[in-house]
Coordinates of C-alpha atoms in Angstrom, one line a residue:
M1 CA 45.9 101.5 -2.2
S2 CA 44.0 102.4 0.8
E3 CA 45.1 99.2 2.9
E4 CA 48.3 98.7 5.5
V5 CA 51.6 98.1 3.4
N6 CA 52.6 94.3 5.0
Y7 CA 56.4 94.5 3.0
T8 CA 58.5 96.8 0.7
G9 CA 60.9 95.7 -1.5
R10 CA 63.9 97.8 -4.0
C11 CA 66.6 97.1 -6.0
L12 CA 70.3 97.4 -5.9
C13 CA 70.2 101.1 -6.3
G14 CA 66.9 101.8 -5.7
S15 CA 65.2 102.7 -8.7
V16 CA 62.5 99.9 -8.7
K17 CA 60.4 99.8 -5.6
A18 CA 57.5 97.6 -4.8
E19 CA 54.8 97.8 -1.7
I20 CA 52.7 94.4 -0.4
V21 CA 49.6 94.6 1.4
A22 CA 49.3 91.1 2.0
K23 CA 50.8 88.2 3.8
A24 CA 53.4 85.6 1.5
K25 CA 51.8 82.6 0.3
W26 CA 55.0 80.9 0.3
A27 CA 58.5 81.1 -0.1
S28 CA 61.2 78.5 -1.6
H29 CA 64.5 78.1 -3.3
C30 CA 64.1 77.1 -7.2
H31 CA 66.8 75.2 -8.6
C32 CA 65.9 75.0 -12.6
P33 CA 68.1 76.0 -15.3
S34 CA 66.0 79.4 -16.2
C35 CA 66.6 80.6 -12.8
Q36 CA 70.0 79.4 -12.3
K37 CA 70.7 81.6 -15.6
A38 CA 68.4 84.6 -14.6
T39 CA 70.4 84.8 -11.4
S40 CA 73.8 83.6 -12.4
A41 CA 73.7 81.6 -8.8
G42 CA 73.1 77.7 -8.0
Y43 CA 69.9 78.4 -6.7
A44 CA 67.3 81.4 -6.6
T45 CA 65.1 81.9 -3.4
Y46 CA 61.6 83.1 -4.0
V47 CA 58.8 84.5 -2.0
G48 CA 55.2 84.1 -3.5
F49 CA 52.4 86.8 -2.9
E50 CA 49.0 87.4 -5.1
R51 CA 49.6 89.6 -8.1
V52 CA 46.6 92.1 -7.0
A53 CA 48.5 93.1 -3.9
V54 CA 51.4 94.3 -5.1
R55 CA 52.2 97.7 -6.4
F56 CA 55.7 98.5 -8.1
T57 CA 56.6 102.4 -7.1
G58 CA 59.5 104.3 -8.4
E59 CA 60.8 103.1 -12.2
D60 CA 58.7 100.7 -13.7
P61 CA 61.1 97.2 -13.6
K62 CA 62.0 96.5 -17.3
L63 CA 60.5 93.0 -18.3
Y64 CA 61.8 89.6 -20.2
K65 CA 60.0 86.9 -21.3
S66 CA 62.3 84.3 -20.7
S67 CA 60.2 81.5 -21.8
P68 CA 56.8 80.3 -22.9
G69 CA 54.2 81.8 -20.2
V70 CA 57.1 83.2 -18.0
K71 CA 57.9 87.2 -17.5
R72 CA 60.8 88.1 -15.4
R73 CA 61.3 91.5 -14.3
F74 CA 64.2 93.4 -13.4
C75 CA 65.8 96.7 -12.6
G76 CA 67.0 98.6 -16.2
T77 CA 69.4 100.7 -14.1
C78 CA 71.2 98.0 -11.8
G79 CA 70.4 94.9 -13.3
S80 CA 69.0 93.5 -10.1
P81 CA 66.6 90.6 -10.3
V82 CA 63.3 91.5 -9.3
S83 CA 60.5 88.8 -10.1
F84 CA 59.0 85.8 -11.8
E85 CA 55.4 85.5 -13.1
G86 CA 54.7 82.0 -14.9
E87 CA 51.2 81.1 -16.3
A88 CA 51.7 77.8 -14.2
W89 CA 51.0 79.8 -10.9
P90 CA 48.4 82.5 -12.3
G91 CA 47.7 85.3 -10.6
E92 CA 50.9 85.1 -8.1
I93 CA 54.1 87.0 -8.3
H94 CA 57.2 85.8 -7.0
F95 CA 59.5 87.9 -5.7
H96 CA 63.3 87.4 -5.3
A97 CA 63.5 87.3 -1.3
L98 CA 66.5 89.9 -1.1
F99 CA 64.3 92.3 -3.3
L100 CA 62.7 92.6 -0.4
D101 CA 63.2 94.7 2.3
Q102 CA 62.1 92.4 5.2
A103 CA 63.9 89.2 3.6
G104 CA 65.1 87.9 6.7
E105 CA 61.5 87.6 7.9
F106 CA 60.9 84.6 5.0
E107 CA 62.0 81.1 5.7
P108 CA 62.0 78.6 2.6
D109 CA 59.8 76.1 3.1
A110 CA 61.3 73.4 0.2
H111 CA 63.8 73.1 -2.4
V112 CA 61.7 72.3 -6.1
Y113 CA 63.6 71.4 -9.3
V114 CA 66.5 69.6 -7.6
K115 CA 67.2 67.3 -10.7
T116 CA 69.2 70.5 -12.0
R117 CA 70.7 70.9 -8.8
M118 CA 74.6 72.3 -8.9
P119 CA 76.6 69.0 -7.9
W120 CA 78.5 71.8 -5.7
V121 CA 74.9 73.2 -3.9
E122 CA 74.9 70.9 -0.5
L123 CA 71.1 70.3 0.4
S124 CA 71.8 70.3 4.4
D125 CA 69.3 72.1 5.8
H126 CA 66.4 69.3 6.1
L127 CA 63.8 70.8 3.9
P128 CA 61.6 68.9 1.1
A129 CA 63.2 68.7 -2.0
F130 CA 61.1 68.1 -4.9
Q131 CA 62.9 66.7 -8.4
K132 CA 60.5 68.8 -10.3
F133 CA 57.5 71.1 -9.9
E134 CA 54.0 70.1 -9.3
D135 CA 52.8 70.7 -12.6
E136 CA 55.2 68.0 -13.9
G137 CA 53.9 65.3 -11.7
K138 CA 55.0 64.0 -8.7
G139 CA 58.4 65.2 -7.5

């Protein structure tokens, strides 16, 4: 990449690394069952970028097709979740926020898929909350 790197990322052990030469498109929390299982957490926080702006360095992340049209990447050494790509968001890659070295710079702007929010997750941050994803109709 000849452009200046805006962001970098790395997994827990540092084997999988990424460089991003674009500004983030968005950041949000996802409460869907697939993201809950993939992270073993109440929700996942993602930051979205144009896929063409991303270059993986170090070891290639492992790929898991978790459902039709969905690719999840993770480190094959330490198991850290790295990213999500879905056909519903063509040309984008969604990094787990804390994979990014500059995670503190991203402020999520919404909660999505809260129809499956864990009952012990309290939404007290005053962000908009959507029942489902945009491609499923109004939230």
